[in-house]
mmCIF file with all atom_site columns, C-alpha atoms and ligand atoms in Angstrom:
data_model
loop_
_atom_site.group_PDB
_atom_site.id
_atom_site.type_symbol
_atom_site.label_atom_id
_atom_site.label_alt_id
_atom_site.label_comp_id
_atom_site.label_asym_id
_atom_site.label_entity_id
_atom_site.label_seq_id
_atom_site.pdbx_PDB_ins_code
_atom_site.Cartn_x
_atom_site.Cartn_y
_atom_site.Cartn_z
_atom_site.occupancy
_atom_site.B_iso_or_equiv
_atom_site.pdbx_formal_charge
_atom_site.auth_seq_id
_atom_site.auth_comp_id
_atom_site.auth_asym_id
_atom_site.auth_atom_id
_atom_site.pdbx_PDB_model_num
ATOM   1   C  CA  . UNK A 1 1   ? 14.432  -3.580  6.085   1.00 98.00 ? 24  UNK A CA  1
ATOM   2   C  CA  . UNK A 1 2   ? 11.714  -2.041  4.755   1.00 98.00 ? 25  UNK A CA  1
ATOM   3   C  CA  . UNK A 1 3   ? 7.919   -2.540  5.041   1.00 98.00 ? 26  UNK A CA  1
ATOM   4   C  CA  . UNK A 1 4   ? 5.814   -0.418  2.063   1.00 98.00 ? 27  UNK A CA  1
ATOM   5   C  CA  . UNK A 1 5   ? 1.801   -0.931  2.637   1.00 98.00 ? 28  UNK A CA  1
ATOM   6   C  CA  . UNK A 1 6   ? 0.796   0.674   -1.013  1.00 98.00 ? 29  UNK A CA  1
ATOM   7   C  CA  . UNK A 1 7   ? -3.012  1.984   -0.572  1.00 98.00 ? 30  UNK A CA  1
ATOM   8   C  CA  . UNK A 1 8   ? -4.293  2.545   -3.740  1.00 97.00 ? 31  UNK A CA  1
ATOM   9   C  CA  . UNK A 1 9   ? -6.928  1.777   -6.567  1.00 96.00 ? 32  UNK A CA  1
ATOM   10  C  CA  . UNK A 1 10  ? -8.432  -2.015  -6.939  1.00 97.00 ? 33  UNK A CA  1
ATOM   11  C  CA  . UNK A 1 11  ? -7.618  -1.749  -10.908 1.00 97.00 ? 34  UNK A CA  1
ATOM   12  C  CA  . UNK A 1 12  ? -4.630  -1.498  -10.486 1.00 98.00 ? 35  UNK A CA  1
ATOM   13  C  CA  . UNK A 1 13  ? -3.297  -4.644  -8.789  1.00 98.00 ? 36  UNK A CA  1
ATOM   14  C  CA  . UNK A 1 14  ? -2.275  -6.280  -11.942 1.00 98.00 ? 37  UNK A CA  1
ATOM   15  C  CA  . UNK A 1 15  ? 0.016   -3.840  -12.446 1.00 98.00 ? 38  UNK A CA  1
ATOM   16  C  CA  . UNK A 1 16  ? 1.048   -3.376  -8.593  1.00 98.00 ? 39  UNK A CA  1
ATOM   17  C  CA  . UNK A 1 17  ? 1.732   -7.194  -8.791  1.00 97.00 ? 40  UNK A CA  1
ATOM   18  C  CA  . UNK A 1 18  ? 3.811   -6.870  -12.245 1.00 98.00 ? 41  UNK A CA  1
ATOM   19  C  CA  . UNK A 1 19  ? 6.164   -3.817  -10.201 1.00 98.00 ? 42  UNK A CA  1
ATOM   20  C  CA  . UNK A 1 20  ? 6.835   -6.723  -7.170  1.00 98.00 ? 43  UNK A CA  1
ATOM   21  C  CA  . UNK A 1 21  ? 7.669   -9.174  -9.380  1.00 97.00 ? 44  UNK A CA  1
ATOM   22  C  CA  . UNK A 1 22  ? 9.688   -7.080  -11.782 1.00 98.00 ? 45  UNK A CA  1
ATOM   23  C  CA  . UNK A 1 23  ? 11.859  -6.041  -8.988  1.00 97.00 ? 46  UNK A CA  1
ATOM   24  C  CA  . UNK A 1 24  ? 12.434  -9.921  -7.073  1.00 95.00 ? 47  UNK A CA  1
ATOM   25  C  CA  . UNK A 1 25  ? 10.436  -8.838  -4.801  1.00 95.00 ? 48  UNK A CA  1
ATOM   26  C  CA  . UNK A 1 26  ? 10.189  -12.283 -2.225  1.00 94.00 ? 49  UNK A CA  1
ATOM   27  C  CA  . UNK A 1 27  ? 6.225   -11.940 -1.038  1.00 96.00 ? 50  UNK A CA  1
ATOM   28  C  CA  . UNK A 1 28  ? 3.794   -9.728  -0.682  1.00 97.00 ? 51  UNK A CA  1
ATOM   29  C  CA  . UNK A 1 29  ? 0.225   -9.219  1.070   1.00 98.00 ? 52  UNK A CA  1
ATOM   30  C  CA  . UNK A 1 30  ? -2.681  -8.483  -0.575  1.00 97.00 ? 53  UNK A CA  1
ATOM   31  C  CA  . UNK A 1 31  ? -6.073  -6.799  1.372   1.00 98.00 ? 54  UNK A CA  1
ATOM   32  C  CA  . UNK A 1 32  ? -9.155  -5.328  0.291   1.00 98.00 ? 55  UNK A CA  1
ATOM   33  C  CA  . UNK A 1 33  ? -10.072 -2.499  2.649   1.00 96.00 ? 56  UNK A CA  1
ATOM   34  C  CA  . UNK A 1 34  ? -11.727 1.101   3.053   1.00 94.00 ? 57  UNK A CA  1
ATOM   35  C  CA  . UNK A 1 35  ? -10.757 3.865   2.645   1.00 92.00 ? 58  UNK A CA  1
ATOM   36  C  CA  . UNK A 1 36  ? -10.739 7.406   1.976   1.00 89.00 ? 59  UNK A CA  1
ATOM   37  C  CA  . UNK A 1 37  ? -8.147  10.522  2.062   1.00 88.00 ? 60  UNK A CA  1
ATOM   38  C  CA  . UNK A 1 38  ? -8.374  14.263  1.569   1.00 85.00 ? 61  UNK A CA  1
ATOM   39  C  CA  . UNK A 1 39  ? -11.700 14.345  0.193   1.00 79.00 ? 62  UNK A CA  1
ATOM   40  C  CA  . UNK A 1 40  ? -14.067 13.314  2.333   1.00 73.00 ? 63  UNK A CA  1
ATOM   41  C  CA  . UNK A 1 41  ? -16.834 15.131  0.426   1.00 49.00 ? 64  UNK A CA  1
ATOM   42  C  CA  . UNK A 1 42  ? -19.832 14.015  1.279   1.00 50.00 ? 65  UNK A CA  1
ATOM   43  C  CA  . UNK A 1 43  ? -20.418 14.431  4.810   1.00 51.00 ? 66  UNK A CA  1
ATOM   44  C  CA  . UNK A 1 44  ? -24.289 14.653  6.127   1.00 54.00 ? 67  UNK A CA  1
ATOM   45  C  CA  . UNK A 1 45  ? -25.751 15.595  9.227   1.00 57.00 ? 68  UNK A CA  1
ATOM   46  C  CA  . UNK A 1 46  ? -27.811 13.538  10.810  1.00 59.00 ? 69  UNK A CA  1
ATOM   47  C  CA  . UNK A 1 47  ? -28.958 14.580  14.321  1.00 62.00 ? 70  UNK A CA  1
ATOM   48  C  CA  . UNK A 1 48  ? -27.005 16.793  15.166  1.00 65.00 ? 71  UNK A CA  1
ATOM   49  C  CA  . UNK A 1 49  ? -24.141 14.176  14.470  1.00 62.00 ? 72  UNK A CA  1
ATOM   50  C  CA  . UNK A 1 50  ? -21.373 14.319  11.104  1.00 61.00 ? 73  UNK A CA  1
ATOM   51  C  CA  . UNK A 1 51  ? -21.059 11.272  9.511   1.00 61.00 ? 74  UNK A CA  1
ATOM   52  C  CA  . UNK A 1 52  ? -18.656 10.760  6.993   1.00 61.00 ? 75  UNK A CA  1
ATOM   53  C  CA  . UNK A 1 53  ? -19.955 8.547   4.227   1.00 65.00 ? 76  UNK A CA  1
ATOM   54  C  CA  . UNK A 1 54  ? -17.557 8.428   1.145   1.00 80.00 ? 77  UNK A CA  1
ATOM   55  C  CA  . UNK A 1 55  ? -15.025 5.374   2.530   1.00 87.00 ? 78  UNK A CA  1
ATOM   56  C  CA  . UNK A 1 56  ? -13.932 3.783   -0.544  1.00 89.00 ? 79  UNK A CA  1
ATOM   57  C  CA  . UNK A 1 57  ? -12.420 0.758   -1.720  1.00 93.00 ? 80  UNK A CA  1
ATOM   58  C  CA  . UNK A 1 58  ? -9.322  0.248   -2.149  1.00 95.00 ? 81  UNK A CA  1
ATOM   59  C  CA  . UNK A 1 59  ? -6.307  -2.065  -2.095  1.00 98.00 ? 82  UNK A CA  1
ATOM   60  C  CA  . UNK A 1 60  ? -4.028  -2.690  0.107   1.00 98.00 ? 83  UNK A CA  1
ATOM   61  C  CA  . UNK A 1 61  ? -0.559  -4.323  -0.265  1.00 98.00 ? 84  UNK A CA  1
ATOM   62  C  CA  . UNK A 1 62  ? 2.098   -4.753  2.359   1.00 98.00 ? 85  UNK A CA  1
ATOM   63  C  CA  . UNK A 1 63  ? 5.405   -5.901  0.970   1.00 98.00 ? 86  UNK A CA  1
ATOM   64  C  CA  . UNK A 1 64  ? 8.426   -6.513  2.920   1.00 98.00 ? 87  UNK A CA  1
ATOM   65  C  CA  . UNK A 1 65  ? 12.129  -5.619  1.032   1.00 98.00 ? 88  UNK A CA  1
ATOM   66  C  CA  . UNK A 1 66  ? 15.729  -5.031  1.011   1.00 97.00 ? 89  UNK A CA  1
ATOM   67  C  CA  . UNK A 1 67  ? 16.725  -1.543  2.083   1.00 97.00 ? 90  UNK A CA  1
ATOM   68  C  CA  . UNK A 1 68  ? 17.955  -1.210  -1.766  1.00 97.00 ? 91  UNK A CA  1
ATOM   69  C  CA  . UNK A 1 69  ? 14.614  -1.986  -3.852  1.00 98.00 ? 92  UNK A CA  1
ATOM   70  C  CA  . UNK A 1 70  ? 12.878  1.343   -2.257  1.00 98.00 ? 93  UNK A CA  1
ATOM   71  C  CA  . UNK A 1 71  ? 13.450  4.082   -4.167  1.00 98.00 ? 94  UNK A CA  1
ATOM   72  C  CA  . UNK A 1 72  ? 13.750  2.243   -7.136  1.00 98.00 ? 95  UNK A CA  1
ATOM   73  C  CA  . UNK A 1 73  ? 10.140  0.341   -6.070  1.00 98.00 ? 96  UNK A CA  1
ATOM   74  C  CA  . UNK A 1 74  ? 8.580   4.275   -5.169  1.00 98.00 ? 97  UNK A CA  1
ATOM   75  C  CA  . UNK A 1 75  ? 9.856   5.398   -8.195  1.00 98.00 ? 98  UNK A CA  1
ATOM   76  C  CA  . UNK A 1 76  ? 8.366   1.902   -10.251 1.00 98.00 ? 99  UNK A CA  1
ATOM   77  C  CA  . UNK A 1 77  ? 4.903   2.912   -8.366  1.00 98.00 ? 100 UNK A CA  1
ATOM   78  C  CA  . UNK A 1 78  ? 4.789   6.188   -9.450  1.00 98.00 ? 101 UNK A CA  1
ATOM   79  C  CA  . UNK A 1 79  ? 5.538   6.158   -12.908 1.00 98.00 ? 102 UNK A CA  1
ATOM   80  C  CA  . UNK A 1 80  ? 2.934   3.427   -13.384 1.00 98.00 ? 103 UNK A CA  1
ATOM   81  C  CA  . UNK A 1 81  ? 0.175   4.167   -11.328 1.00 98.00 ? 104 UNK A CA  1
ATOM   82  C  CA  . UNK A 1 82  ? -0.448  7.927   -11.275 1.00 97.00 ? 105 UNK A CA  1
ATOM   83  C  CA  . UNK A 1 83  ? -3.770  8.661   -12.966 1.00 94.00 ? 106 UNK A CA  1
ATOM   84  C  CA  . UNK A 1 84  ? -2.356  12.840  -11.924 1.00 92.00 ? 107 UNK A CA  1
ATOM   85  C  CA  . UNK A 1 85  ? -6.618  12.063  -10.262 1.00 91.00 ? 108 UNK A CA  1
ATOM   86  C  CA  . UNK A 1 86  ? -7.012  12.277  -6.554  1.00 91.00 ? 109 UNK A CA  1
ATOM   87  C  CA  . UNK A 1 87  ? -7.835  9.379   -4.950  1.00 91.00 ? 110 UNK A CA  1
ATOM   88  C  CA  . UNK A 1 88  ? -4.832  7.668   -6.479  1.00 94.00 ? 111 UNK A CA  1
ATOM   89  C  CA  . UNK A 1 89  ? -3.555  6.375   -3.391  1.00 95.00 ? 112 UNK A CA  1
ATOM   90  C  CA  . UNK A 1 90  ? -0.114  6.380   -0.696  1.00 97.00 ? 113 UNK A CA  1
ATOM   91  C  CA  . UNK A 1 91  ? 2.808   4.269   0.583   1.00 98.00 ? 114 UNK A CA  1
ATOM   92  C  CA  . UNK A 1 92  ? 3.348   4.366   4.198   1.00 98.00 ? 115 UNK A CA  1
ATOM   93  C  CA  . UNK A 1 93  ? 7.020   3.147   4.294   1.00 98.00 ? 116 UNK A CA  1
ATOM   94  C  CA  . UNK A 1 94  ? 8.456   1.189   7.757   1.00 98.00 ? 117 UNK A CA  1
ATOM   95  C  CA  . UNK A 1 95  ? 11.570  -0.170  9.335   1.00 98.00 ? 118 UNK A CA  1
ATOM   96  C  CA  . UNK A 1 96  ? 10.860  -3.792  9.961   1.00 98.00 ? 119 UNK A CA  1
ATOM   97  C  CA  . UNK A 1 97  ? 13.957  -4.802  12.511  1.00 98.00 ? 120 UNK A CA  1
ATOM   98  C  CA  . UNK A 1 98  ? 13.754  -9.059  11.966  1.00 98.00 ? 121 UNK A CA  1
ATOM   99  C  CA  . UNK A 1 99  ? 11.103  -11.478 10.797  1.00 98.00 ? 122 UNK A CA  1
ATOM   100 C  CA  . UNK A 1 100 ? 11.288  -15.068 10.379  1.00 98.00 ? 123 UNK A CA  1
ATOM   101 C  CA  . UNK A 1 101 ? 10.224  -17.655 8.139   1.00 98.00 ? 124 UNK A CA  1
ATOM   102 C  CA  . UNK A 1 102 ? 8.554   -19.960 10.296  1.00 98.00 ? 125 UNK A CA  1
ATOM   103 C  CA  . UNK A 1 103 ? 9.237   -23.516 8.422   1.00 98.00 ? 126 UNK A CA  1
ATOM   104 C  CA  . UNK A 1 104 ? 13.733  -23.071 8.410   1.00 98.00 ? 127 UNK A CA  1
ATOM   105 C  CA  . UNK A 1 105 ? 13.839  -20.616 11.948  1.00 98.00 ? 128 UNK A CA  1
ATOM   106 C  CA  . UNK A 1 106 ? 16.007  -17.903 9.515   1.00 98.00 ? 129 UNK A CA  1
ATOM   107 C  CA  . UNK A 1 107 ? 15.861  -14.310 11.167  1.00 98.00 ? 130 UNK A CA  1
ATOM   108 C  CA  . UNK A 1 108 ? 16.421  -10.792 9.908   1.00 97.00 ? 131 UNK A CA  1
ATOM   109 C  CA  . UNK A 1 109 ? 16.954  -10.564 5.936   1.00 96.00 ? 132 UNK A CA  1
ATOM   110 C  CA  . UNK A 1 110 ? 16.953  -14.156 5.124   1.00 97.00 ? 133 UNK A CA  1
ATOM   111 C  CA  . UNK A 1 111 ? 13.704  -14.527 6.131   1.00 97.00 ? 134 UNK A CA  1
ATOM   112 C  CA  . UNK A 1 112 ? 12.099  -12.601 3.513   1.00 96.00 ? 135 UNK A CA  1
HETATM 113 N  N1  . ATP B 2 .   ? -3.123  10.046  6.688   1.00 76.14 ? 8   ATP B N1  1
HETATM 114 C  C1  . ATP B 2 .   ? -4.072  8.414   6.062   1.00 76.14 ? 8   ATP B C1  1
HETATM 115 N  N2  . ATP B 2 .   ? -3.706  7.638   6.844   1.00 76.14 ? 8   ATP B N2  1
HETATM 116 C  C2  . ATP B 2 .   ? -3.927  5.985   6.921   1.00 76.14 ? 8   ATP B C2  1
HETATM 117 N  N3  . ATP B 2 .   ? -4.349  5.817   5.002   1.00 76.14 ? 8   ATP B N3  1
HETATM 118 C  C3  . ATP B 2 .   ? -4.178  6.922   4.701   1.00 76.14 ? 8   ATP B C3  1
HETATM 119 C  C4  . ATP B 2 .   ? -4.043  7.771   4.744   1.00 76.14 ? 8   ATP B C4  1
HETATM 120 N  N4  . ATP B 2 .   ? -4.307  9.105   3.420   1.00 76.14 ? 8   ATP B N4  1
HETATM 121 C  C5  . ATP B 2 .   ? -4.724  7.689   2.540   1.00 76.14 ? 8   ATP B C5  1
HETATM 122 N  N5  . ATP B 2 .   ? -4.994  7.218   3.497   1.00 76.14 ? 8   ATP B N5  1
HETATM 123 C  C6  . ATP B 2 .   ? -5.465  5.577   2.424   1.00 76.14 ? 8   ATP B C6  1
HETATM 124 O  O1  . ATP B 2 .   ? -5.346  5.445   1.106   1.00 76.14 ? 8   ATP B O1  1
HETATM 125 C  C7  . ATP B 2 .   ? -6.274  6.150   0.368   1.00 76.14 ? 8   ATP B C7  1
HETATM 126 C  C8  . ATP B 2 .   ? -6.606  6.798   -0.642  1.00 76.14 ? 8   ATP B C8  1
HETATM 127 O  O2  . ATP B 2 .   ? -6.320  8.349   -0.494  1.00 76.14 ? 8   ATP B O2  1
HETATM 128 P  P1  . ATP B 2 .   ? -5.854  9.244   -1.543  1.00 76.14 ? 8   ATP B P1  1
HETATM 129 O  O3  . ATP B 2 .   ? -5.363  8.964   -2.779  1.00 76.14 ? 8   ATP B O3  1
HETATM 130 O  O4  . ATP B 2 .   ? -7.324  10.286  -1.720  1.00 76.14 ? 8   ATP B O4  1
HETATM 131 O  O5  . ATP B 2 .   ? -5.030  10.162  -0.667  1.00 76.14 ? 8   ATP B O5  1
HETATM 132 P  P2  . ATP B 2 .   ? -5.447  12.053  -0.208  1.00 76.14 ? 8   ATP B P2  1
HETATM 133 O  O6  . ATP B 2 .   ? -4.476  12.646  0.805   1.00 76.14 ? 8   ATP B O6  1
HETATM 134 O  O7  . ATP B 2 .   ? -7.163  12.134  -0.367  1.00 76.14 ? 8   ATP B O7  1
HETATM 135 O  O8  . ATP B 2 .   ? -4.673  12.024  -1.731  1.00 76.14 ? 8   ATP B O8  1
HETATM 136 P  P3  . ATP B 2 .   ? -5.348  12.879  -2.718  1.00 76.14 ? 8   ATP B P3  1
HETATM 137 O  O9  . ATP B 2 .   ? -5.761  14.026  -2.807  1.00 76.14 ? 8   ATP B O9  1
HETATM 138 O  O10 . ATP B 2 .   ? -4.357  12.563  -4.282  1.00 76.14 ? 8   ATP B O10 1
HETATM 139 O  O11 . ATP B 2 .   ? -6.765  12.367  -3.548  1.00 76.14 ? 8   ATP B O11 1
HETATM 140 C  C9  . ATP B 2 .   ? -7.483  6.002   1.044   1.00 76.14 ? 8   ATP B C9  1
HETATM 141 O  O12 . ATP B 2 .   ? -8.676  5.858   0.400   1.00 76.14 ? 8   ATP B O12 1
HETATM 142 C  C10 . ATP B 2 .   ? -7.177  5.394   2.460   1.00 76.14 ? 8   ATP B C10 1
HETATM 143 O  O13 . ATP B 2 .   ? -7.067  4.162   2.334   1.00 76.14 ? 8   ATP B O13 1
HETATM 144 MG MG1 . MG  B 3 .   ? -8.216  11.725  -2.403  1.00 76.14 ? 9   MG  B MG1 1
#
């Protein structure tokens, strides 16, 4: 199992939900977040301290998926979420060791 943390533009939420649904992802968690990437820009010096003031609203979609969905989903995301402009976002991928469906006690891939 893999966990995708997809951080992208808020206006891409519907597209992302459709991508995950089309690949039969069984669940997702969506958070509204603030963040910045490489273009920190707008850094002001106030009383000798540096503040980063350009945190932008983003959405983060977490999905735990079977290994075989990883590459197809990355392709879909690249094809449908890239605008060519900075700030399109990132996908962080990690291994998930185990899971449990609380209602039934099912474990591992049966639980996702
Ligand atoms: N290294 C990182 N760690 C955690 N979150 C990150 C990281 N890089 C980007 N993010 C998150 O992703 C969002 C979008 O990042 P963004 O697409 O601007 O990345 P970037 O590296 O600046 O790429 P680009 O040059 O295409 O803009 C950020 O607002 C932040 O929430
Ligand atoms: Mg950026």
